[in-house]
C-alpha cells in the first residue's frame, strides 16, 4: 500500500467514524445497543492496527505481509459498515411462539427496518419489553390499533 493508499484508508476510517457519531448524536436509532458501539470501535481498532502495520513495514521494522494488512484493513472497515447498518437501520430478530401464526412461524428470522419509520396498521413490529429478571426482551407483534382508534371490550 502506497502513501496515497494510506491517506485514502485513513479518510475512509474517519468518514465512517463521523457518520457513526452523527447518526448516534441525532438519535437515528430508536434502539439502545451497546454491541453496536462495541462492534464499531472494534472495527476502528482493527483498521487502525492495519495502518500501523503498513507504516511499520515501510520502516522495515516488521515482516508483516501486504496481503495480511490488506485483509485486516478490509475486515476493520467491513465491521464498521456492518455496525452502522445494524445499529441504525436494520434490526435482526427471530419469532418465538405462536402469536404470529398464519404469517410467521416459530424460529423465522426477520430483518426489521427501523430508520425514520412511520407505523401503519397491519405492520409487523419489534416491541422492546424491559424485564427485571430477563433483562431486555424483544417481541414480534402486529399493529392492529393506531392512536385515535376507539376500542370496546365485550364479555362473551
PDB file of N, CA, C and O in Angstrom, residues 81-142:
ATOM      1  N   UNK A  81     -18.854  -0.750   8.800  1.00  0.00           N
ATOM      2  CA  UNK A  81     -20.061  -0.586   7.976  1.00  0.00           C
ATOM      3  C   UNK A  81     -21.196  -1.458   8.505  1.00  0.00           C
ATOM      4  O   UNK A  81     -22.346  -1.006   8.623  1.00  0.00           O
ATOM      5  N   UNK A  82     -20.892  -2.708   8.864  1.00  0.00           N
ATOM      6  CA  UNK A  82     -21.915  -3.608   9.402  1.00  0.00           C
ATOM      7  C   UNK A  82     -22.485  -3.050  10.698  1.00  0.00           C
ATOM      8  O   UNK A  82     -23.702  -3.091  10.927  1.00  0.00           O
ATOM      9  N   UNK A  83     -21.627  -2.510  11.557  1.00  0.00           N
ATOM     10  CA  UNK A  83     -22.106  -1.918  12.814  1.00  0.00           C
ATOM     11  C   UNK A  83     -23.023  -0.734  12.544  1.00  0.00           C
ATOM     12  O   UNK A  83     -24.051  -0.573  13.214  1.00  0.00           O
ATOM     13  N   UNK A  84     -22.698   0.101  11.571  1.00  0.00           N
ATOM     14  CA  UNK A  84     -23.559   1.235  11.234  1.00  0.00           C
ATOM     15  C   UNK A  84     -24.918   0.745  10.730  1.00  0.00           C
ATOM     16  O   UNK A  84     -25.967   1.216  11.181  1.00  0.00           O
ATOM     17  N   UNK A  85     -24.912  -0.208   9.815  1.00  0.00           N
ATOM     18  CA  UNK A  85     -26.170  -0.708   9.229  1.00  0.00           C
ATOM     19  C   UNK A  85     -27.061  -1.330  10.295  1.00  0.00           C
ATOM     20  O   UNK A  85     -28.254  -1.028  10.386  1.00  0.00           O
ATOM     21  N   UNK A  86     -26.495  -2.207  11.138  1.00  0.00           N
ATOM     22  CA  UNK A  86     -27.327  -2.915  12.109  1.00  0.00           C
ATOM     23  C   UNK A  86     -27.619  -2.098  13.369  1.00  0.00           C
ATOM     24  O   UNK A  86     -28.522  -2.437  14.112  1.00  0.00           O
ATOM     25  N   UNK A  87     -26.894  -1.037  13.621  1.00  0.00           N
ATOM     26  CA  UNK A  87     -27.204  -0.185  14.764  1.00  0.00           C
ATOM     27  C   UNK A  87     -28.261   0.851  14.411  1.00  0.00           C
ATOM     28  O   UNK A  87     -29.125   1.158  15.225  1.00  0.00           O
ATOM     29  N   UNK A  88     -28.226   1.366  13.181  1.00  0.00           N
ATOM     30  CA  UNK A  88     -29.098   2.483  12.838  1.00  0.00           C
ATOM     31  C   UNK A  88     -30.207   2.166  11.837  1.00  0.00           C
ATOM     32  O   UNK A  88     -31.166   2.914  11.743  1.00  0.00           O
ATOM     33  N   UNK A  89     -30.101   1.104  11.074  1.00  0.00           N
ATOM     34  CA  UNK A  89     -31.075   0.884  10.014  1.00  0.00           C
ATOM     35  C   UNK A  89     -31.835  -0.435  10.097  1.00  0.00           C
ATOM     36  O   UNK A  89     -33.020  -0.470   9.848  1.00  0.00           O
ATOM     37  N   UNK A  90     -31.177  -1.530  10.393  1.00  0.00           N
ATOM     38  CA  UNK A  90     -31.813  -2.844  10.415  1.00  0.00           C
ATOM     39  C   UNK A  90     -31.687  -3.487  11.789  1.00  0.00           C
ATOM     40  O   UNK A  90     -30.683  -3.299  12.471  1.00  0.00           O
ATOM     41  N   UNK A  91     -32.700  -4.261  12.164  1.00  0.00           N
ATOM     42  CA  UNK A  91     -32.679  -4.966  13.433  1.00  0.00           C
ATOM     43  C   UNK A  91     -32.990  -6.440  13.190  1.00  0.00           C
ATOM     44  O   UNK A  91     -34.083  -6.762  12.735  1.00  0.00           O
ATOM     45  N   UNK A  92     -32.031  -7.340  13.449  1.00  0.00           N
ATOM     46  CA  UNK A  92     -32.308  -8.768  13.269  1.00  0.00           C
ATOM     47  C   UNK A  92     -33.097  -9.308  14.457  1.00  0.00           C
ATOM     48  O   UNK A  92     -32.858  -8.937  15.607  1.00  0.00           O
ATOM     49  N   UNK A  93     -34.044 -10.177  14.190  1.00  0.00           N
ATOM     50  CA  UNK A  93     -34.849 -10.762  15.262  1.00  0.00           C
ATOM     51  C   UNK A  93     -35.362 -12.114  14.815  1.00  0.00           C
ATOM     52  O   UNK A  93     -35.320 -12.453  13.636  1.00  0.00           O
ATOM     53  N   UNK A  94     -35.845 -12.878  15.771  1.00  0.00           N
ATOM     54  CA  UNK A  94     -36.459 -14.167  15.443  1.00  0.00           C
ATOM     55  C   UNK A  94     -37.805 -14.264  16.137  1.00  0.00           C
ATOM     56  O   UNK A  94     -38.039 -13.625  17.163  1.00  0.00           O
ATOM     57  N   UNK A  95     -38.689 -15.057  15.576  1.00  0.00           N
ATOM     58  CA  UNK A  95     -40.044 -15.213  16.089  1.00  0.00           C
ATOM     59  C   UNK A  95     -40.055 -16.354  17.106  1.00  0.00           C
ATOM     60  O   UNK A  95     -39.522 -17.426  16.850  1.00  0.00           O
ATOM     61  N   UNK A  96     -40.668 -16.086  18.258  1.00  0.00           N
ATOM     62  CA  UNK A  96     -40.835 -17.115  19.283  1.00  0.00           C
ATOM     63  C   UNK A  96     -42.319 -17.249  19.592  1.00  0.00           C
ATOM     64  O   UNK A  96     -42.989 -16.253  19.801  1.00  0.00           O
ATOM     65  N   UNK A  97     -42.823 -18.465  19.615  1.00  0.00           N
ATOM     66  CA  UNK A  97     -44.213 -18.692  19.975  1.00  0.00           C
ATOM     67  C   UNK A  97     -45.138 -18.694  18.775  1.00  0.00           C
ATOM     68  O   UNK A  97     -44.720 -18.584  17.630  1.00  0.00           O
ATOM     69  N   UNK A  98     -46.446 -18.805  19.073  1.00  0.00           N
ATOM     70  CA  UNK A  98     -47.436 -18.972  18.010  1.00  0.00           C
ATOM     71  C   UNK A  98     -48.318 -17.739  17.802  1.00  0.00           C
ATOM     72  O   UNK A  98     -49.266 -17.784  17.040  1.00  0.00           O
ATOM     73  N   UNK A  99     -48.000 -16.630  18.461  1.00  0.00           N
ATOM     74  CA  UNK A  99     -48.880 -15.463  18.366  1.00  0.00           C
ATOM     75  C   UNK A  99     -48.930 -14.861  16.960  1.00  0.00           C
ATOM     76  O   UNK A  99     -49.867 -14.164  16.627  1.00  0.00           O
ATOM     77  N   UNK A 100     -47.946 -15.137  16.127  1.00  0.00           N
ATOM     78  CA  UNK A 100     -47.924 -14.598  14.760  1.00  0.00           C
ATOM     79  C   UNK A 100     -48.269 -15.675  13.732  1.00  0.00           C
ATOM     80  O   UNK A 100     -47.986 -15.529  12.547  1.00  0.00           O
ATOM     81  N   UNK A 101     -48.891 -16.756  14.181  1.00  0.00           N
ATOM     82  CA  UNK A 101     -49.250 -17.877  13.310  1.00  0.00           C
ATOM     83  C   UNK A 101     -50.034 -17.381  12.089  1.00  0.00           C
ATOM     84  O   UNK A 101     -50.719 -16.378  12.152  1.00  0.00           O
ATOM     85  N   UNK A 102     -49.945 -18.055  11.016  1.00  0.00           N
ATOM     86  CA  UNK A 102     -50.526 -17.752   9.708  1.00  0.00           C
ATOM     87  C   UNK A 102     -49.676 -16.751   8.916  1.00  0.00           C
ATOM     88  O   UNK A 102     -49.819 -16.656   7.715  1.00  0.00           O
ATOM     89  N   UNK A 103     -48.826 -16.003   9.589  1.00  0.00           N
ATOM     90  CA  UNK A 103     -47.922 -15.093   8.890  1.00  0.00           C
ATOM     91  C   UNK A 103     -46.480 -15.519   9.104  1.00  0.00           C
ATOM     92  O   UNK A 103     -45.717 -15.640   8.155  1.00  0.00           O
ATOM     93  N   UNK A 104     -46.119 -15.725  10.359  1.00  0.00           N
ATOM     94  CA  UNK A 104     -44.759 -16.100  10.727  1.00  0.00           C
ATOM     95  C   UNK A 104     -44.804 -17.332  11.621  1.00  0.00           C
ATOM     96  O   UNK A 104     -45.741 -17.500  12.404  1.00  0.00           O
ATOM     97  N   UNK A 105     -43.791 -18.159  11.519  1.00  0.00           N
ATOM     98  CA  UNK A 105     -43.700 -19.367  12.335  1.00  0.00           C
ATOM     99  C   UNK A 105     -42.584 -19.216  13.360  1.00  0.00           C
ATOM    100  O   UNK A 105     -41.698 -18.366  13.219  1.00  0.00           O
ATOM    101  N   UNK A 106     -42.597 -20.075  14.364  1.00  0.00           N
ATOM    102  CA  UNK A 106     -41.546 -20.077  15.374  1.00  0.00           C
ATOM    103  C   UNK A 106     -40.189 -20.271  14.697  1.00  0.00           C
ATOM    104  O   UNK A 106     -40.042 -21.073  13.783  1.00  0.00           O
ATOM    105  N   UNK A 107     -39.209 -19.500  15.146  1.00  0.00           N
ATOM    106  CA  UNK A 107     -37.824 -19.526  14.669  1.00  0.00           C
ATOM    107  C   UNK A 107     -37.627 -18.901  13.284  1.00  0.00           C
ATOM    108  O   UNK A 107     -36.543 -19.016  12.720  1.00  0.00           O
ATOM    109  N   UNK A 108     -38.649 -18.249  12.720  1.00  0.00           N
ATOM    110  CA  UNK A 108     -38.430 -17.465  11.499  1.00  0.00           C
ATOM    111  C   UNK A 108     -37.513 -16.301  11.841  1.00  0.00           C
ATOM    112  O   UNK A 108     -37.589 -15.713  12.919  1.00  0.00           O
ATOM    113  N   UNK A 109     -36.629 -15.943  10.923  1.00  0.00           N
ATOM    114  CA  UNK A 109     -35.699 -14.834  11.130  1.00  0.00           C
ATOM    115  C   UNK A 109     -36.199 -13.613  10.358  1.00  0.00           C
ATOM    116  O   UNK A 109     -36.674 -13.739   9.230  1.00  0.00           O
ATOM    117  N   UNK A 110     -36.090 -12.439  10.977  1.00  0.00           N
ATOM    118  CA  UNK A 110     -36.557 -11.188  10.376  1.00  0.00           C
ATOM    119  C   UNK A 110     -35.454 -10.144  10.400  1.00  0.00           C
ATOM    120  O   UNK A 110     -34.624 -10.129  11.310  1.00  0.00           O
ATOM    121  N   UNK A 111     -35.471  -9.253   9.427  1.00  0.00           N
ATOM    122  CA  UNK A 111     -34.673  -8.029   9.463  1.00  0.00           C
ATOM    123  C   UNK A 111     -35.671  -6.881   9.450  1.00  0.00           C
ATOM    124  O   UNK A 111     -36.395  -6.691   8.482  1.00  0.00           O
ATOM    125  N   UNK A 112     -35.716  -6.135  10.523  1.00  0.00           N
ATOM    126  CA  UNK A 112     -36.674  -5.045  10.666  1.00  0.00           C
ATOM    127  C   UNK A 112     -35.978  -3.720  10.367  1.00  0.00           C
ATOM    128  O   UNK A 112     -34.942  -3.399  10.943  1.00  0.00           O
ATOM    129  N   UNK A 113     -36.574  -2.953   9.459  1.00  0.00           N
ATOM    130  CA  UNK A 113     -36.076  -1.628   9.102  1.00  0.00           C
ATOM    131  C   UNK A 113     -36.626  -0.636  10.125  1.00  0.00           C
ATOM    132  O   UNK A 113     -37.832  -0.547  10.312  1.00  0.00           O
ATOM    133  N   UNK A 114     -35.747   0.086  10.830  1.00  0.00           N
ATOM    134  CA  UNK A 114     -36.237   0.991  11.866  1.00  0.00           C
ATOM    135  C   UNK A 114     -35.701   2.412  11.728  1.00  0.00           C
ATOM    136  O   UNK A 114     -35.664   3.165  12.695  1.00  0.00           O
ATOM    137  N   UNK A 115     -35.365   2.817  10.540  1.00  0.00           N
ATOM    138  CA  UNK A 115     -34.889   4.177  10.317  1.00  0.00           C
ATOM    139  C   UNK A 115     -36.018   5.032   9.796  1.00  0.00           C
ATOM    140  O   UNK A 115     -36.597   4.753   8.747  1.00  0.00           O
ATOM    141  N   UNK A 116     -36.349   6.098  10.540  1.00  0.00           N
ATOM    142  CA  UNK A 116     -37.343   7.070  10.096  1.00  0.00           C
ATOM    143  C   UNK A 116     -38.626   6.376   9.634  1.00  0.00           C
ATOM    144  O   UNK A 116     -39.120   6.622   8.542  1.00  0.00           O
ATOM    145  N   UNK A 117     -39.140   5.516  10.463  1.00  0.00           N
ATOM    146  CA  UNK A 117     -40.259   4.652  10.101  1.00  0.00           C
ATOM    147  C   UNK A 117     -41.547   5.142  10.744  1.00  0.00           C
ATOM    148  O   UNK A 117     -41.574   5.456  11.918  1.00  0.00           O
ATOM    149  N   UNK A 118     -42.627   5.210   9.962  1.00  0.00           N
ATOM    150  CA  UNK A 118     -43.942   5.578  10.467  1.00  0.00           C
ATOM    151  C   UNK A 118     -44.813   4.320  10.510  1.00  0.00           C
ATOM    152  O   UNK A 118     -44.982   3.648   9.501  1.00  0.00           O
ATOM    153  N   UNK A 119     -45.371   4.026  11.670  1.00  0.00           N
ATOM    154  CA  UNK A 119     -46.156   2.809  11.863  1.00  0.00           C
ATOM    155  C   UNK A 119     -47.499   2.923  11.155  1.00  0.00           C
ATOM    156  O   UNK A 119     -48.167   3.954  11.216  1.00  0.00           O
ATOM    157  N   UNK A 120     -47.910   1.843  10.483  1.00  0.00           N
ATOM    158  CA  UNK A 120     -49.209   1.756   9.836  1.00  0.00           C
ATOM    159  C   UNK A 120     -49.910   0.483  10.306  1.00  0.00           C
ATOM    160  O   UNK A 120     -49.280  -0.443  10.800  1.00  0.00           O
ATOM    161  N   UNK A 121     -51.214   0.448  10.127  1.00  0.00           N
ATOM    162  CA  UNK A 121     -51.994  -0.726  10.515  1.00  0.00           C
ATOM    163  C   UNK A 121     -51.511  -1.976   9.765  1.00  0.00           C
ATOM    164  O   UNK A 121     -51.161  -1.912   8.609  1.00  0.00           O
ATOM    165  N   UNK A 122     -51.477  -3.102  10.459  1.00  0.00           N
ATOM    166  CA  UNK A 122     -51.049  -4.415   9.969  1.00  0.00           C
ATOM    167  C   UNK A 122     -49.547  -4.555   9.752  1.00  0.00           C
ATOM    168  O   UNK A 122     -49.100  -5.560   9.199  1.00  0.00           O
ATOM    169  N   UNK A 123     -48.765  -3.583  10.172  1.00  0.00           N
ATOM    170  CA  UNK A 123     -47.312  -3.719  10.118  1.00  0.00           C
ATOM    171  C   UNK A 123     -46.852  -4.704  11.187  1.00  0.00           C
ATOM    172  O   UNK A 123     -47.451  -4.819  12.253  1.00  0.00           O
ATOM    173  N   UNK A 124     -45.769  -5.381  10.890  1.00  0.00           N
ATOM    174  CA  UNK A 124     -45.135  -6.253  11.877  1.00  0.00           C
ATOM    175  C   UNK A 124     -44.000  -5.452  12.502  1.00  0.00           C
ATOM    176  O   UNK A 124     -43.166  -4.882  11.797  1.00  0.00           O
ATOM    177  N   UNK A 125     -43.979  -5.396  13.832  1.00  0.00           N
ATOM    178  CA  UNK A 125     -43.000  -4.585  14.546  1.00  0.00           C
ATOM    179  C   UNK A 125     -42.315  -5.416  15.626  1.00  0.00           C
ATOM    180  O   UNK A 125     -42.790  -6.476  16.011  1.00  0.00           O
ATOM    181  N   UNK A 126     -41.207  -4.889  16.105  1.00  0.00           N
ATOM    182  CA  UNK A 126     -40.498  -5.467  17.245  1.00  0.00           C
ATOM    183  C   UNK A 126     -40.772  -4.560  18.433  1.00  0.00           C
ATOM    184  O   UNK A 126     -40.592  -3.340  18.349  1.00  0.00           O
ATOM    185  N   UNK A 127     -41.211  -5.147  19.534  1.00  0.00           N
ATOM    186  CA  UNK A 127     -41.534  -4.387  20.731  1.00  0.00           C
ATOM    187  C   UNK A 127     -40.513  -4.738  21.811  1.00  0.00           C
ATOM    188  O   UNK A 127     -40.295  -5.915  22.102  1.00  0.00           O
ATOM    189  N   UNK A 128     -39.888  -3.711  22.379  1.00  0.00           N
ATOM    190  CA  UNK A 128     -38.928  -3.930  23.464  1.00  0.00           C
ATOM    191  C   UNK A 128     -39.686  -4.012  24.778  1.00  0.00           C
ATOM    192  O   UNK A 128     -40.446  -3.109  25.118  1.00  0.00           O
ATOM    193  N   UNK A 129     -39.463  -5.091  25.509  1.00  0.00           N
ATOM    194  CA  UNK A 129     -40.129  -5.293  26.795  1.00  0.00           C
ATOM    195  C   UNK A 129     -39.055  -5.388  27.864  1.00  0.00           C
ATOM    196  O   UNK A 129     -38.342  -6.389  27.946  1.00  0.00           O
ATOM    197  N   UNK A 130     -38.901  -4.349  28.691  1.00  0.00           N
ATOM    198  CA  UNK A 130     -37.906  -4.440  29.764  1.00  0.00           C
ATOM    199  C   UNK A 130     -38.396  -5.389  30.857  1.00  0.00           C
ATOM    200  O   UNK A 130     -39.572  -5.404  31.190  1.00  0.00           O
ATOM    201  N   UNK A 131     -37.498  -6.186  31.365  1.00  0.00           N
ATOM    202  CA  UNK A 131     -37.837  -7.144  32.410  1.00  0.00           C
ATOM    203  C   UNK A 131     -36.718  -7.170  33.440  1.00  0.00           C
ATOM    204  O   UNK A 131     -35.545  -7.193  33.085  1.00  0.00           O
ATOM    205  N   UNK A 132     -37.080  -7.179  34.693  1.00  0.00           N
ATOM    206  CA  UNK A 132     -36.059  -7.223  35.738  1.00  0.00           C
ATOM    207  C   UNK A 132     -35.331  -8.561  35.763  1.00  0.00           C
ATOM    208  O   UNK A 132     -34.146  -8.627  36.038  1.00  0.00           O
ATOM    209  N   UNK A 133     -36.046  -9.626  35.472  1.00  0.00           N
ATOM    210  CA  UNK A 133     -35.456 -10.955  35.540  1.00  0.00           C
ATOM    211  C   UNK A 133     -34.661 -11.322  34.295  1.00  0.00           C
ATOM    212  O   UNK A 133     -33.590 -11.901  34.380  1.00  0.00           O
ATOM    213  N   UNK A 134     -35.177 -10.993  33.127  1.00  0.00           N
ATOM    214  CA  UNK A 134     -34.553 -11.408  31.873  1.00  0.00           C
ATOM    215  C   UNK A 134     -33.745 -10.306  31.205  1.00  0.00           C
ATOM    216  O   UNK A 134     -33.132 -10.534  30.174  1.00  0.00           O
ATOM    217  N   UNK A 135     -33.752  -9.116  31.733  1.00  0.00           N
ATOM    218  CA  UNK A 135     -33.108  -8.008  31.043  1.00  0.00           C
ATOM    219  C   UNK A 135     -34.038  -7.473  29.977  1.00  0.00           C
ATOM    220  O   UNK A 135     -35.239  -7.442  30.147  1.00  0.00           O
ATOM    221  N   UNK A 136     -33.500  -7.104  28.847  1.00  0.00           N
ATOM    222  CA  UNK A 136     -34.298  -6.569  27.752  1.00  0.00           C
ATOM    223  C   UNK A 136     -34.731  -7.712  26.839  1.00  0.00           C
ATOM    224  O   UNK A 136     -33.924  -8.543  26.447  1.00  0.00           O
ATOM    225  N   UNK A 137     -35.993  -7.759  26.490  1.00  0.00           N
ATOM    226  CA  UNK A 137     -36.535  -8.810  25.634  1.00  0.00           C
ATOM    227  C   UNK A 137     -37.295  -8.159  24.484  1.00  0.00           C
ATOM    228  O   UNK A 137     -37.910  -7.116  24.659  1.00  0.00           O
ATOM    229  N   UNK A 138     -37.256  -8.774  23.306  1.00  0.00           N
ATOM    230  CA  UNK A 138     -37.923  -8.223  22.136  1.00  0.00           C
ATOM    231  C   UNK A 138     -38.992  -9.194  21.650  1.00  0.00           C
ATOM    232  O   UNK A 138     -38.743 -10.385  21.526  1.00  0.00           O
ATOM    233  N   UNK A 139     -40.188  -8.669  21.388  1.00  0.00           N
ATOM    234  CA  UNK A 139     -41.299  -9.476  20.906  1.00  0.00           C
ATOM    235  C   UNK A 139     -41.687  -9.027  19.506  1.00  0.00           C
ATOM    236  O   UNK A 139     -41.649  -7.837  19.187  1.00  0.00           O
ATOM    237  N   UNK A 140     -42.099  -9.967  18.667  1.00  0.00           N
ATOM    238  CA  UNK A 140     -42.575  -9.671  17.313  1.00  0.00           C
ATOM    239  C   UNK A 140     -44.099  -9.605  17.376  1.00  0.00           C
ATOM    240  O   UNK A 140     -44.748 -10.558  17.794  1.00  0.00           O
ATOM    241  N   UNK A 141     -44.664  -8.463  16.990  1.00  0.00           N
ATOM    242  CA  UNK A 141     -46.119  -8.266  17.069  1.00  0.00           C
ATOM    243  C   UNK A 141     -46.623  -7.555  15.822  1.00  0.00           C
ATOM    244  O   UNK A 141     -45.873  -6.961  15.078  1.00  0.00           O
ATOM    245  N   UNK A 142     -47.958  -7.600  15.636  1.00  0.00           N
ATOM    246  CA  UNK A 142     -48.610  -6.915  14.519  1.00  0.00           C
ATOM    247  C   UNK A 142     -49.391  -5.714  15.062  1.00  0.00           C
ATOM    248  O   UNK A 142     -50.031  -5.809  16.099  1.00  0.00           O
TER     249      UNK A 142
END
